[in-house]
Short mmCIF file of C-alpha atoms in Angstrom, two decimals:
data_model
loop_
_atom_site.label_atom_id
_atom_site.label_comp_id
_atom_site.label_asym_id
_atom_site.label_seq_id
_atom_site.Cartn_x
_atom_site.Cartn_y
_atom_site.Cartn_z
CA UNK A 1 142.56 140.47 77.47
CA UNK A 2 140.85 139.39 80.00
CA UNK A 3 138.88 142.69 80.64
CA UNK A 4 137.76 141.75 77.12
CA UNK A 5 136.13 138.43 78.39
CA UNK A 6 134.84 140.01 81.42
CA UNK A 7 133.10 142.66 79.49
CA UNK A 8 131.94 140.07 76.90
CA UNK A 9 132.98 141.12 74.13
CA UNK A 10 134.37 137.55 73.44
CA UNK A 11 133.93 133.97 74.74
CA UNK A 12 137.46 132.86 76.19
CA UNK A 13 139.42 130.16 74.87
CA UNK A 14 139.28 126.64 76.73
CA UNK A 15 140.00 125.64 79.16
CA UNK A 16 138.80 129.43 80.69
CA UNK A 17 135.26 128.72 80.28
CA UNK A 18 135.07 125.82 82.77
CA UNK A 19 137.42 127.27 84.83
CA UNK A 20 135.41 130.68 85.27
CA UNK A 21 132.63 128.39 85.71
CA UNK A 22 134.29 126.45 88.57
CA UNK A 23 134.64 129.76 90.62
CA UNK A 24 131.52 131.03 90.06
CA UNK A 25 130.40 127.88 90.91
CA UNK A 26 127.87 127.83 87.63
CA UNK A 27 127.34 125.97 84.15
CA UNK A 28 129.38 127.45 81.00
CA UNK A 29 126.32 128.09 79.44
CA UNK A 30 125.00 130.09 82.04
CA UNK A 31 127.26 131.98 82.39
CA UNK A 32 128.28 132.71 78.59
CA UNK A 33 124.31 132.51 77.84
CA UNK A 34 124.56 136.25 76.41
CA UNK A 35 126.54 134.85 72.84
CA UNK A 36 124.35 132.64 72.40
CA UNK A 37 121.33 135.37 72.49
CA UNK A 38 123.41 137.91 70.37
CA UNK A 39 123.48 134.69 67.81
CA UNK A 40 119.84 134.67 67.77
CA UNK A 41 119.72 138.64 67.27
CA UNK A 42 121.83 138.44 64.22
CA UNK A 43 119.90 135.43 62.95
CA UNK A 44 117.03 137.10 63.56
CA UNK A 45 118.00 140.53 62.18
CA UNK A 46 118.64 138.93 58.61
CA UNK A 47 115.34 137.59 58.60
CA UNK A 48 113.93 140.22 58.76
CA UNK A 49 115.24 141.86 55.71
CA UNK A 50 114.25 138.86 53.93
CA UNK A 51 111.21 139.47 54.57
CA UNK A 52 110.54 142.87 54.54
CA UNK A 53 111.46 141.92 50.67
CA UNK A 54 109.44 139.39 50.46
CA UNK A 55 106.71 141.43 51.81
CA UNK A 56 107.26 143.95 49.02
CA UNK A 57 107.40 141.32 46.52
CA UNK A 58 103.71 139.55 47.52
CA UNK A 59 102.24 143.46 47.56
CA UNK A 60 103.82 143.69 43.46
CA UNK A 61 101.50 140.39 43.19
CA UNK A 62 104.12 139.24 40.54
CA UNK A 63 107.22 136.98 40.92
CA UNK A 64 109.47 139.74 40.41
CA UNK A 65 109.12 143.27 40.45
CA UNK A 66 111.14 146.00 40.20
CA UNK A 67 110.60 147.26 43.69
CA UNK A 68 111.62 143.95 44.61
CA UNK A 69 114.58 144.30 42.52
CA UNK A 70 115.78 147.41 43.90
CA UNK A 71 115.51 146.53 47.41
CA UNK A 72 117.57 143.11 46.58
CA UNK A 73 120.57 145.28 45.00
CA UNK A 74 120.77 147.39 48.05
CA UNK A 75 120.59 144.85 50.73
CA UNK A 76 123.50 143.91 48.29
CA UNK A 77 125.60 146.99 48.58
CA UNK A 78 124.45 147.41 52.07
CA UNK A 79 126.15 143.51 53.20
CA UNK A 80 129.59 144.72 51.21
CA UNK A 81 129.38 148.26 53.48
CA UNK A 82 129.25 146.07 56.76
CA UNK A 83 132.59 143.73 55.67
CA UNK A 84 135.13 146.02 56.95
CA UNK A 85 133.16 146.12 60.14
CA UNK A 86 131.67 142.97 60.66
CA UNK A 87 133.02 139.17 61.79
CA UNK A 88 133.65 137.51 58.81
CA UNK A 89 131.70 134.25 60.24
CA UNK A 90 128.42 137.11 61.39
CA UNK A 91 128.57 138.25 58.05
CA UNK A 92 128.24 135.37 56.28
CA UNK A 93 125.28 133.95 57.91
CA UNK A 94 123.48 136.85 56.56
CA UNK A 95 125.26 136.56 53.22
CA UNK A 96 124.14 132.67 52.40
CA UNK A 97 120.39 133.73 53.82
CA UNK A 98 120.46 136.23 51.02
CA UNK A 99 122.14 133.75 48.14
CA UNK A 100 119.08 131.18 49.07
CA UNK A 101 116.53 133.81 48.80
CA UNK A 102 118.10 135.01 45.46
CA UNK A 103 117.96 131.25 43.97
CA UNK A 104 114.47 131.08 44.57
CA UNK A 105 114.21 133.34 41.89
CA UNK A 106 116.46 131.86 39.32
CA UNK A 107 113.37 130.24 37.26
CA UNK A 108 110.78 132.50 38.18
CA UNK A 109 108.99 134.81 36.06
CA UNK A 110 110.67 137.45 34.86
CA UNK A 111 111.54 140.00 32.00
CA UNK A 112 115.54 139.31 30.58
CA UNK A 113 116.49 142.36 31.88
CA UNK A 114 115.23 141.53 35.28
CA UNK A 115 116.85 137.74 34.98
CA UNK A 116 120.42 139.45 34.70
CA UNK A 117 119.54 141.95 37.56
CA UNK A 118 118.81 138.89 39.54
CA UNK A 119 121.98 136.70 37.77
CA UNK A 120 124.34 139.98 38.49
CA UNK A 121 122.83 139.91 42.86
CA UNK A 122 123.57 136.43 43.38
CA UNK A 123 127.14 136.90 41.50
CA UNK A 124 127.87 139.65 43.91
CA UNK A 125 126.43 137.64 46.91
CA UNK A 126 128.31 134.68 46.06
CA UNK A 127 131.79 136.51 45.49
CA UNK A 128 130.74 138.13 49.06
CA UNK A 129 130.83 134.48 51.04
CA UNK A 130 134.23 133.29 48.83
CA UNK A 131 135.64 136.72 50.49
CA UNK A 132 134.23 135.88 54.06
CA UNK A 133 135.14 131.70 53.76
CA UNK A 134 138.66 133.00 52.70
CA UNK A 135 138.31 135.01 55.60
CA UNK A 136 138.13 131.83 57.60
CA UNK A 137 140.67 129.79 55.77
CA UNK A 138 137.67 128.17 54.93
CA UNK A 139 139.56 127.86 51.48
CA UNK A 140 137.44 124.64 49.72
CA UNK A 141 134.09 126.88 50.42
CA UNK A 142 135.87 129.45 49.06
CA UNK A 143 136.53 128.06 46.00
CA UNK A 144 133.50 126.63 45.54
CA UNK A 145 131.90 129.97 45.82
CA UNK A 146 134.04 131.87 43.50
CA UNK A 147 133.39 129.35 41.01
CA UNK A 148 129.75 129.68 41.11
CA UNK A 149 130.62 133.81 41.03
CA UNK A 150 132.78 133.66 37.99
CA UNK A 151 130.07 131.21 36.39
CA UNK A 152 127.14 133.75 36.98
CA UNK A 153 129.64 136.44 36.11
CA UNK A 154 129.76 134.89 32.56
CA UNK A 155 126.69 134.33 32.40
CA UNK A 156 125.45 137.92 32.75
CA UNK A 157 128.34 138.96 30.88
CA UNK A 158 129.46 141.06 33.74
CA UNK A 159 133.73 141.65 33.57
CA UNK A 160 133.64 143.09 37.11
CA UNK A 161 132.67 140.51 39.01
CA UNK A 162 134.88 138.18 37.42
CA UNK A 163 137.80 140.84 37.71
CA UNK A 164 136.97 140.81 41.24
CA UNK A 165 136.43 136.60 41.47
CA UNK A 166 140.34 136.12 40.00
CA UNK A 167 141.71 139.32 42.34
CA UNK A 168 140.21 137.83 45.03
CA UNK A 169 141.64 134.24 44.10
CA UNK A 170 145.15 136.61 44.20
CA UNK A 171 144.49 137.88 47.54
CA UNK A 172 143.83 134.16 48.74
CA UNK A 173 146.98 132.62 46.98
CA UNK A 174 148.97 135.84 48.32
CA UNK A 175 147.81 135.46 52.11
CA UNK A 176 148.78 131.04 51.56
CA UNK A 177 152.57 132.03 50.16
CA UNK A 178 152.14 131.33 46.70
CA UNK A 179 153.74 134.69 45.26
CA UNK A 180 154.30 134.05 42.11
CA UNK A 181 149.77 132.56 41.70
CA UNK A 182 148.80 135.47 43.39
CA UNK A 183 150.88 137.57 40.81
CA UNK A 184 149.80 135.33 37.72
CA UNK A 185 146.12 136.01 38.75
CA UNK A 186 146.30 139.79 39.63
CA UNK A 187 147.73 139.87 35.97
CA UNK A 188 144.79 137.91 34.58
CA UNK A 189 142.28 140.37 36.32
CA UNK A 190 143.29 143.19 35.12
CA UNK A 191 142.87 141.43 31.89
CA UNK A 192 139.30 140.75 32.43
CA UNK A 193 138.34 143.95 34.47
CA UNK A 194 136.79 147.17 32.66
CA UNK A 195 139.89 149.19 32.74
CA UNK A 196 139.83 151.59 35.78
CA UNK A 197 136.91 149.81 37.23
CA UNK A 198 137.66 149.33 40.82
CA UNK A 199 138.58 145.52 40.00
CA UNK A 200 140.91 146.69 37.64
CA UNK A 201 142.58 149.32 40.69
CA UNK A 202 142.37 146.74 43.07
CA UNK A 203 143.97 144.02 40.82
CA UNK A 204 146.90 146.23 40.08
CA UNK A 205 147.76 146.78 43.33
CA UNK A 206 147.72 142.98 44.13
CA UNK A 207 150.13 142.52 41.83
CA UNK A 208 152.18 145.17 43.45
CA UNK A 209 151.43 143.26 47.12
CA UNK A 210 152.98 139.82 44.94
CA UNK A 211 155.88 141.76 43.50
CA UNK A 212 156.89 142.92 47.04
CA UNK A 213 156.64 139.70 48.35
CA UNK A 214 158.67 138.46 45.67
CA UNK A 215 161.53 140.76 46.56
CA UNK A 216 161.40 142.67 43.21
CA UNK A 217 161.37 146.41 44.24
CA UNK A 218 161.42 148.30 40.46
CA UNK A 219 158.27 145.75 39.94
CA UNK A 220 156.86 147.05 43.09
CA UNK A 221 157.08 150.90 42.67
CA UNK A 222 156.05 150.41 38.84
CA UNK A 223 152.78 148.88 40.10
CA UNK A 224 152.43 151.70 43.06
CA UNK A 225 152.61 154.48 40.65
CA UNK A 226 149.92 152.82 38.03
CA UNK A 227 147.54 152.44 40.99
CA UNK A 228 148.40 156.30 41.84
CA UNK A 229 147.45 157.63 38.49
CA UNK A 230 144.40 155.45 38.22
CA UNK A 231 143.20 156.76 41.70
CA UNK A 232 143.90 160.33 41.02
CA UNK A 233 140.80 161.64 38.75
CA UNK A 234 138.42 159.22 40.89
CA UNK A 235 136.28 161.01 43.33
CA UNK A 236 135.38 159.84 47.02
CA UNK A 237 132.72 157.28 47.03
CA UNK A 238 129.53 158.17 48.52
CA UNK A 239 130.17 155.24 50.84
CA UNK A 240 133.82 154.30 50.93
CA UNK A 241 133.74 151.55 53.15
CA UNK A 242 132.09 149.64 50.36
CA UNK A 243 134.14 146.34 50.06
CA UNK A 244 133.87 146.89 46.00
CA UNK A 245 133.69 149.88 45.35
CA UNK A 246 137.25 151.43 45.21
CA UNK A 247 138.13 154.18 48.06
CA UNK A 248 140.98 156.41 47.23
CA UNK A 249 142.30 156.59 50.35
CA UNK A 250 142.31 152.10 50.34
CA UNK A 251 145.84 153.45 47.75
CA UNK A 252 147.46 154.72 50.35
CA UNK A 253 146.67 151.87 53.06
CA UNK A 254 148.05 149.45 49.82
CA UNK A 255 150.76 151.39 49.55
CA UNK A 256 151.98 151.08 53.34
CA UNK A 257 151.92 147.63 53.18
CA UNK A 258 153.75 147.07 50.08
CA UNK A 259 156.74 149.09 51.05
CA UNK A 260 156.62 147.74 54.26
CA UNK A 261 156.87 144.40 52.83
CA UNK A 262 160.29 145.91 50.91
CA UNK A 263 161.29 147.54 53.80
CA UNK A 264 161.21 150.94 52.48
CA UNK A 265 161.44 153.21 55.47
CA UNK A 266 158.92 155.73 53.44
CA UNK A 267 155.88 152.83 54.73
CA UNK A 268 155.80 154.85 57.68
CA UNK A 269 154.57 157.64 57.26
CA UNK A 270 152.02 156.08 55.06
CA UNK A 271 150.80 153.79 57.67
CA UNK A 272 150.49 156.31 60.30
CA UNK A 273 148.47 157.98 57.99
CA UNK A 274 146.44 155.31 57.09
CA UNK A 275 145.64 154.71 60.41
CA UNK A 276 144.33 157.78 61.68
CA UNK A 277 142.19 157.88 58.55
CA UNK A 278 140.56 154.65 59.41
CA UNK A 279 140.14 155.60 62.87
CA UNK A 280 138.41 159.08 61.95
CA UNK A 281 134.84 159.85 60.80
CA UNK A 282 136.56 162.53 58.58
CA UNK A 283 135.83 160.01 55.60
CA UNK A 284 133.27 157.66 56.44
CA UNK A 285 132.39 155.41 59.55
CA UNK A 286 135.26 154.38 61.50
CA UNK A 287 136.48 150.67 59.78
CA UNK A 288 137.70 149.29 63.41
CA UNK A 289 138.98 145.84 61.13
CA UNK A 290 140.67 147.14 58.87
CA UNK A 291 142.42 149.23 61.41
CA UNK A 292 143.61 146.49 62.97
CA UNK A 293 145.34 145.00 59.87
CA UNK A 294 147.07 148.66 59.64
CA UNK A 295 148.33 148.72 62.66
CA UNK A 296 149.89 145.10 61.08
CA UNK A 297 151.40 147.40 58.98
CA UNK A 298 152.82 150.19 60.70
CA UNK A 299 154.72 147.63 62.94
CA UNK A 300 156.77 145.93 60.39
CA UNK A 301 156.96 149.83 58.80
CA UNK A 302 158.17 150.93 62.55
CA UNK A 303 160.84 148.07 62.19
CA UNK A 304 162.37 149.22 58.88
CA UNK A 305 162.73 152.49 60.82
CA UNK A 306 164.31 150.88 63.39
CA UNK A 307 161.77 151.64 66.00
CA UNK A 308 161.16 148.11 67.76
CA UNK A 309 159.82 149.21 71.13
CA UNK A 310 156.87 150.68 69.16
CA UNK A 311 156.64 148.69 66.76
CA UNK A 312 156.00 145.99 69.59
CA UNK A 313 153.40 148.28 71.35
CA UNK A 314 151.64 148.46 67.47
CA UNK A 315 151.40 144.83 66.88
CA UNK A 316 150.54 144.03 70.52
CA UNK A 317 147.13 146.05 70.20
CA UNK A 318 146.39 144.50 66.86
CA UNK A 319 146.69 141.37 67.82
CA UNK A 320 144.48 142.01 71.52
CA UNK A 321 142.32 143.78 69.25
CA UNK A 322 139.43 140.85 68.66
CA UNK A 323 139.02 141.87 65.07
CA UNK A 324 141.52 140.44 63.28
CA UNK A 325 140.38 137.92 60.61
CA UNK A 326 142.12 134.66 60.41
CA UNK A 327 143.28 135.54 56.89
CA UNK A 328 145.39 138.01 58.68
CA UNK A 329 146.64 135.73 61.30
CA UNK A 330 150.15 135.24 58.73
CA UNK A 331 150.48 139.21 59.45
CA UNK A 332 150.88 139.14 62.91
CA UNK A 333 153.04 135.54 62.89
CA UNK A 334 155.30 137.44 60.60
CA UNK A 335 156.10 140.57 63.10
CA UNK A 336 155.96 138.75 65.66
CA UNK A 337 159.13 136.77 64.28
CA UNK A 338 160.44 139.84 62.79
CA UNK A 339 160.53 141.55 66.65
CA UNK A 340 161.79 137.86 68.07
CA UNK A 341 165.11 138.23 65.85
CA UNK A 342 165.58 141.37 67.63
CA UNK A 343 165.59 139.71 70.93
CA UNK A 344 163.75 142.46 72.53
CA UNK A 345 162.01 141.67 76.57
CA UNK A 346 158.56 142.56 75.09
CA UNK A 347 158.32 139.74 72.44
CA UNK A 348 157.38 136.85 75.03
CA UNK A 349 154.12 138.32 75.86
CA UNK A 350 153.85 139.51 72.29
CA UNK A 351 153.91 135.70 70.89
CA UNK A 352 151.61 134.65 74.07
CA UNK A 353 149.01 137.60 72.39
CA UNK A 354 149.74 135.72 69.19
CA UNK A 355 149.38 132.04 70.72
CA UNK A 356 145.92 132.77 72.49
CA UNK A 357 144.98 134.66 68.99
CA UNK A 358 145.29 131.19 67.42
CA UNK A 359 143.75 129.06 70.11
CA UNK A 360 140.44 130.94 70.11
#
């Protein structure tokens, strides 16, 4: 953790910035100013994207043209692709700017087909913003964004966005411990989403996770079987890291999580395979945020396999990675508590790392 601070990868939590400044006889602002510069760089990058689209629109000399729409849709896809490797607070700033840009065209002069495409883009952006808010545990903001995404989905008659809205609510309920509500929402999402779509598959996987948290083994395995059958004919997408396009490899990750929650020894094999794939480049770029979450799955699976020492080491790497979103902190706490019950000597270090994660 200290190496990470001193390399400038993360700003330390209080009171360490003040103590570092005292040691080096300088101010906190001067010592940690690179974070401010990095934020300015992020904001400038987001503005550059929008300025490029606005220039294309002005060149076309219309309120909205085909080129501007295509670039906007590409930007939406790029943001969804950035989700697995970008901190949610950083991504949220970019998404907000794009939502503001889209909102300026809602009442612009355009054809009905163009208007629908604008509404669909706004729906995807609102959905992604909601996901970032939930990652940050900003539930009221997330709920407001989801309501907007659902309204836009209904307006555009876009069943997949509507399905994703319900699936995202199910995920939030699951992370909040309301497993019955998560189950009901996941099943509702399957009724709404087009059969075989990414939203439908993801909702089915979410149903399996909810059953696992409820301790229902047969229902859990039934849901996993349905996901497997849905995924089997799917090709690997061009951009497997796209958050709203189901990558067949995702099913292994969800299987690892789900089996680890019901204490199935088979979870270890899945979890090891998922982590290796996420850190390789065989099917897309590395996905470090997903890899951090996969380590928590592996730690739980190792506990089920009675390998507590390796579980502790694996959990420590995940917790100190700086890559876990707040929506995953409860999963880290669950691993720490399970290890504490084993009375391992490494648990004190793990608990301290967990509290440091929460403080930061």
